[in-house]
CSV table of C-alpha atoms in Angstrom, one decimal:
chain,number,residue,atom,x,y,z
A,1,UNK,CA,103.7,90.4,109.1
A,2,UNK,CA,103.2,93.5,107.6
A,3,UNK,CA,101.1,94.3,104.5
A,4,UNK,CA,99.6,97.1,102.0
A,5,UNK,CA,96.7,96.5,100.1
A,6,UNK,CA,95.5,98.9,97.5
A,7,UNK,CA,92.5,98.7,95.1
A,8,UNK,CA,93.1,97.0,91.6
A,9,UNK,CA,93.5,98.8,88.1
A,10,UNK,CA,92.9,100.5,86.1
A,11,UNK,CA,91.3,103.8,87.3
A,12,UNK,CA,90.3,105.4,84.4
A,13,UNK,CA,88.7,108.8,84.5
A,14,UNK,CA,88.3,111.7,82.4
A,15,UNK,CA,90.4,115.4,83.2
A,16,UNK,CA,88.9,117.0,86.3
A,17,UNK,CA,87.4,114.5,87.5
A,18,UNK,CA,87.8,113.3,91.7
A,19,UNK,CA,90.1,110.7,92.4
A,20,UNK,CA,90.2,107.9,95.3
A,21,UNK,CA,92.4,105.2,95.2
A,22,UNK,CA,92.1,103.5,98.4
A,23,UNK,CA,95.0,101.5,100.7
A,24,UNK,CA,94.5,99.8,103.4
A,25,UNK,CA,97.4,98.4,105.6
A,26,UNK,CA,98.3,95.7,108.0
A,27,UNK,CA,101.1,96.8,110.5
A,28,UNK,CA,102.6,95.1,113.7
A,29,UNK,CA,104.3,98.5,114.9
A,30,UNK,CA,103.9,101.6,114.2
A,31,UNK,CA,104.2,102.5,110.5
A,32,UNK,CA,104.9,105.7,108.4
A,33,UNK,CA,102.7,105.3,105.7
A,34,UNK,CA,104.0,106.6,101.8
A,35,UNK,CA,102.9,106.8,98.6
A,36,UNK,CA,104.9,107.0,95.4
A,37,UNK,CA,103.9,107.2,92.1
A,38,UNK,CA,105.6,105.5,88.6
A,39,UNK,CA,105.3,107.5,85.7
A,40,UNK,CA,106.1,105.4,82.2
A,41,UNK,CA,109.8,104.4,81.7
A,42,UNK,CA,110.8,106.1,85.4
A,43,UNK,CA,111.6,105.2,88.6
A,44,UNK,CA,109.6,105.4,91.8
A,45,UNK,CA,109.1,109.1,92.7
A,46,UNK,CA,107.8,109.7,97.0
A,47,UNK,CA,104.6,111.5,96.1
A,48,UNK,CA,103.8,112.2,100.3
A,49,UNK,CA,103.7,111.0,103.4
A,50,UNK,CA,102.5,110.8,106.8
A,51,UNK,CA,104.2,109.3,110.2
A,52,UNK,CA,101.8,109.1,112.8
A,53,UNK,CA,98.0,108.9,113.2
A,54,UNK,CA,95.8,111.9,111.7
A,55,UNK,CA,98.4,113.3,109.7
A,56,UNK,CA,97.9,114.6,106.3
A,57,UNK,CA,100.5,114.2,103.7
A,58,UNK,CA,100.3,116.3,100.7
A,59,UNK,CA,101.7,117.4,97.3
A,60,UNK,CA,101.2,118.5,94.1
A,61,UNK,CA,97.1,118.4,94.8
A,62,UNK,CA,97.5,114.8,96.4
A,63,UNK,CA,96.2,114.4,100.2
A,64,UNK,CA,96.0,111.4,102.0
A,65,UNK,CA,95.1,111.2,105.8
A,66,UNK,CA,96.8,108.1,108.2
A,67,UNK,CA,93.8,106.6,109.7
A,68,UNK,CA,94.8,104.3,113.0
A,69,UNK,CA,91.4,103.2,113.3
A,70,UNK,CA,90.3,102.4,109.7
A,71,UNK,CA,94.2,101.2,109.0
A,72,UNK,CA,94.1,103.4,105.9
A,73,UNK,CA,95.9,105.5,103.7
A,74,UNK,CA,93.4,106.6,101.0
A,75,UNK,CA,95.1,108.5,98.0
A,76,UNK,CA,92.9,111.6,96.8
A,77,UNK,CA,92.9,114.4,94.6
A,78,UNK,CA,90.3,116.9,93.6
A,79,UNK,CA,90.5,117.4,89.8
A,80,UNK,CA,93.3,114.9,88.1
A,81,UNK,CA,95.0,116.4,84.8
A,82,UNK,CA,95.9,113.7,81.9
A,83,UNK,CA,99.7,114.0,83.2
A,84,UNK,CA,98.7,112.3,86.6
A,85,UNK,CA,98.7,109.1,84.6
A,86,UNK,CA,100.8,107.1,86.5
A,87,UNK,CA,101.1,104.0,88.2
A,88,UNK,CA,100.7,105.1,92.1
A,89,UNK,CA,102.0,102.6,95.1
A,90,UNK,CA,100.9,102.3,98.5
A,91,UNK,CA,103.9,102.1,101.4
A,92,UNK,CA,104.7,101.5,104.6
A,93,UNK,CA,108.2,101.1,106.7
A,94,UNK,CA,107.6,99.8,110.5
A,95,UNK,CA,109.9,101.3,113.2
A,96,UNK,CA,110.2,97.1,114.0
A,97,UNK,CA,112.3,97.0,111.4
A,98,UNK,CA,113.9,100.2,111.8
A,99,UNK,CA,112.2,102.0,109.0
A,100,UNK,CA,114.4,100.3,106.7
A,101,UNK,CA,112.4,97.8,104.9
A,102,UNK,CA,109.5,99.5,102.5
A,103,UNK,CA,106.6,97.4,101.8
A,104,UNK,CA,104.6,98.1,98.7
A,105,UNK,CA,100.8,97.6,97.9
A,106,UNK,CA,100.8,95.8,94.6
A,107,UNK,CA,99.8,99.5,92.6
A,108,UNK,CA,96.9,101.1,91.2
A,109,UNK,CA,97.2,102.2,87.4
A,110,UNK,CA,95.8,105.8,86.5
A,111,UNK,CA,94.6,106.3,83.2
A,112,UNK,CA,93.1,110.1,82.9
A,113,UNK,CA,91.6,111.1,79.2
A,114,UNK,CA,91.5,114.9,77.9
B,1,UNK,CA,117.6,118.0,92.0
B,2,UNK,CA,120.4,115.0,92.7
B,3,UNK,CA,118.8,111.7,92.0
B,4,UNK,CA,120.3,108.3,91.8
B,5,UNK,CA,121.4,106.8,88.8
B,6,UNK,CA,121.3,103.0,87.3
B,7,UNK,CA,122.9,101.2,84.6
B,8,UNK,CA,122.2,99.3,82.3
B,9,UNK,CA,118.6,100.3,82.0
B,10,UNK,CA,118.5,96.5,80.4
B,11,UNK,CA,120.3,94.1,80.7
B,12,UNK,CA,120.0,90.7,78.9
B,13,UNK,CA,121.7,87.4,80.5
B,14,UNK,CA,122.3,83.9,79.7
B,15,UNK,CA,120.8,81.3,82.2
B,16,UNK,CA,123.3,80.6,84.7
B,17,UNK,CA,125.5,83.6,83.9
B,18,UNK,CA,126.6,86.5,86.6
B,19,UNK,CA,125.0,89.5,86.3
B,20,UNK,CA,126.3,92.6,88.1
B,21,UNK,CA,124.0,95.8,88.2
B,22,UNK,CA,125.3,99.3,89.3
B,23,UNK,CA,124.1,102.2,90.8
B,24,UNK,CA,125.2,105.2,91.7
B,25,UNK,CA,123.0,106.9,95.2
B,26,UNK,CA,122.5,110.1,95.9
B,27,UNK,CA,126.3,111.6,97.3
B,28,UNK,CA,125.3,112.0,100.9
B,29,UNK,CA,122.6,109.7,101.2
B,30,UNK,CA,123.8,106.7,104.1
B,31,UNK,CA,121.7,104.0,103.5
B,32,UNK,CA,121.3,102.1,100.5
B,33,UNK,CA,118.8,99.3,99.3
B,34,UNK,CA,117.8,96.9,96.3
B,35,UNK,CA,114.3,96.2,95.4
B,36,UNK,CA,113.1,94.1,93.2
B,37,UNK,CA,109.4,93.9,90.4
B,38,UNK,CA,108.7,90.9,88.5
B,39,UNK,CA,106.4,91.6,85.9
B,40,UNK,CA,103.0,92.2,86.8
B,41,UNK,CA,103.8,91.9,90.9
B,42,UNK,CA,104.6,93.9,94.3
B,43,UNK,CA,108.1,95.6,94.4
B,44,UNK,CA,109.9,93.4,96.8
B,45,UNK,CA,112.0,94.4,99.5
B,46,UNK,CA,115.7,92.6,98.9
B,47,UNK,CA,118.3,94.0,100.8
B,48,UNK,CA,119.7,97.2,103.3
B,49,UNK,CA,122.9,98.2,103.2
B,50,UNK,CA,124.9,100.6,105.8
B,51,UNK,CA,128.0,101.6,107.1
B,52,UNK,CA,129.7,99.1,104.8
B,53,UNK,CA,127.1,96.1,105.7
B,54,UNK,CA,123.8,94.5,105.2
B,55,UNK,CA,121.9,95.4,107.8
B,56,UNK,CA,118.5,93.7,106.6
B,57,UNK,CA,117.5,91.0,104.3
B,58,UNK,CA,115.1,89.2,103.0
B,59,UNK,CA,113.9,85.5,102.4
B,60,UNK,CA,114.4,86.5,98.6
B,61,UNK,CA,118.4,87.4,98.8
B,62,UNK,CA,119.8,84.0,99.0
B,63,UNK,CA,123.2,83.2,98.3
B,64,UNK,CA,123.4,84.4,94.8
B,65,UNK,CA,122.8,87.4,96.0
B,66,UNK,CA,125.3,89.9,97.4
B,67,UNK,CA,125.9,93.4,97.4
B,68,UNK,CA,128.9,95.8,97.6
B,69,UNK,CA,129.9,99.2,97.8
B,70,UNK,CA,133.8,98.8,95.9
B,71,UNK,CA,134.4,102.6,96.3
B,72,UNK,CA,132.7,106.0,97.4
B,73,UNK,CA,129.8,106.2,94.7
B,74,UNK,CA,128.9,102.9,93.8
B,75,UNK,CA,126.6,100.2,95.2
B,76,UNK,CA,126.1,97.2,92.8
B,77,UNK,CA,124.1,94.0,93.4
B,78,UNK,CA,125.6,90.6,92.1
B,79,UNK,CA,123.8,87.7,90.9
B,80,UNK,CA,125.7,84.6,90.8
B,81,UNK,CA,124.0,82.5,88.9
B,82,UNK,CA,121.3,83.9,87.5
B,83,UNK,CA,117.9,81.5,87.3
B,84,UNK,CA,114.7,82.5,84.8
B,85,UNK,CA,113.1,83.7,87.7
B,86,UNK,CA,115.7,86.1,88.6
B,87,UNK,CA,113.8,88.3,85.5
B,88,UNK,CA,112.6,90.9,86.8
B,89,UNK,CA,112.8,95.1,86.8
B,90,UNK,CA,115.9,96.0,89.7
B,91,UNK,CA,115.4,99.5,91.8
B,92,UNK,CA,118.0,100.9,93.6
B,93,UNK,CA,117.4,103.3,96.1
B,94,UNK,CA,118.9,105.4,98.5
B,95,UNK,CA,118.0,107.6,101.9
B,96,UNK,CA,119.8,110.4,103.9
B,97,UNK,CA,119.2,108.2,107.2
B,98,UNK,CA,117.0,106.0,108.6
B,99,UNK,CA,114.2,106.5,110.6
B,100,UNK,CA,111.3,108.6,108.2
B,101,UNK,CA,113.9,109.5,106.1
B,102,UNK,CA,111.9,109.1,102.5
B,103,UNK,CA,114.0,106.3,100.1
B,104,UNK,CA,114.6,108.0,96.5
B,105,UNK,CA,114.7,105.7,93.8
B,106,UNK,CA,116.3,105.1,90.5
B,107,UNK,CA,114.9,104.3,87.1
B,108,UNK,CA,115.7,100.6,87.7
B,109,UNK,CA,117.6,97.8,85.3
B,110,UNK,CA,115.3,95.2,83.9
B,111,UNK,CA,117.2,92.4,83.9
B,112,UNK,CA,116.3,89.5,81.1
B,113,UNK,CA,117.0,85.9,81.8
B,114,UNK,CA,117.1,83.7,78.9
């Protein structure tokens, strides 16, 4: 079946540093790949995404590139502020199931100091 | 920016008790769909609902599950009998179609078993 894997928490780094948080996924079909991000006491917010192979998804800073070969979705920004402390999940819904079924990676926690 | 509402944001239950949690989707969003995040765990995938029916489930929505959509804004999830395990955190969420359509999320209910 399908799966998301993403690398455990925390992350902790300081204000401007680089950030990678790294997913890697396991599809039968042909995925569009997502990530979202949790901020404390909120709901699930879509942060990007991507649909097919080699496409970049990006917002607010965030890029992440869908890699067919590598089966990867790595998360990245260049210099993270204290208010990218988050909680940020790793997707993917399968055109098998219609796209209607997301499957989450189990989340990577953020933790940026000033 | 509309966004799609849920109440309560807790709600606490006794053991074996029925537990109804509402939401209210974005107003011309088509498909609707419960996850579910036990403490510490993935969000799981629990159920799809469009055009006035399920139209994916998973191994998790048994038969104390079901959902309903009682009028033009609301789309609840009933528990019938709720179990300890049933604690959890409940996200609602909602998407204009199908397909790549992105799924926007509520804050979600935690729900308390005791």
């Amino acid at each position: 079946g399908n799966s998301v894997t993403q690398m455990e928490g925390p992350v902790t780094l300081s204000e401007e540093a680089f950030l990678t948080i790294n997913c890697t996924y396991t599809a039968t079909g042909y995925p569009s790949l997502f990530w979202y991000v949790q901020y404390p006491g909120e709901g699930l917010q879509l942060l990007l995404k991507a649909t097919k192979a080699d496409d970049k998804g990006s917002n607010k800073g965030f890029e992440a590139t869908y890699r067919k070969e590598t089966t990867s979705f790595h998360l990245e920004k260049g210099s993270v502020q204290v208010s990218d402390s988050a909680v940020y999940f790793c997707a993917l819904s399968d055109r098998n199931t219609g796209f209607q079924k997301l499957v989450f990676g189990t989340g990577t926690r953020l933790l940026v100091s000033p | 920016e509309p966004e799609v509402t849920q109440t309560p944001s807790h709600q606490v239950t006794q053991m074996g008790q029925e537990v109804i949690l509402r939401c209210v989707p974005i107003s011309n969003h088509l498909y609707f769909y419960w996850y579910r995040q036990i403490l510490g765990q993935k969000v799981e995938f629990l159920v799809s609902f469009y055009n006035n029916e399920i139209s994916e489930k998973s191994e998790i929505f048994d038969d104390q599950f079901s959902v309903e959509r009682p009028d033009g804004s609301n789309f609840t999830l009933k528990i019938r009998s709720t179990k300890l395990e049933d604690s959890a955190m409940y996200f609602c969420a909602s998407s204009e179609g199908s397909g790549n359509q992105p799924q926007h999320f509520g804050d979600g209910t935690r729900l308390s078993i005791l």
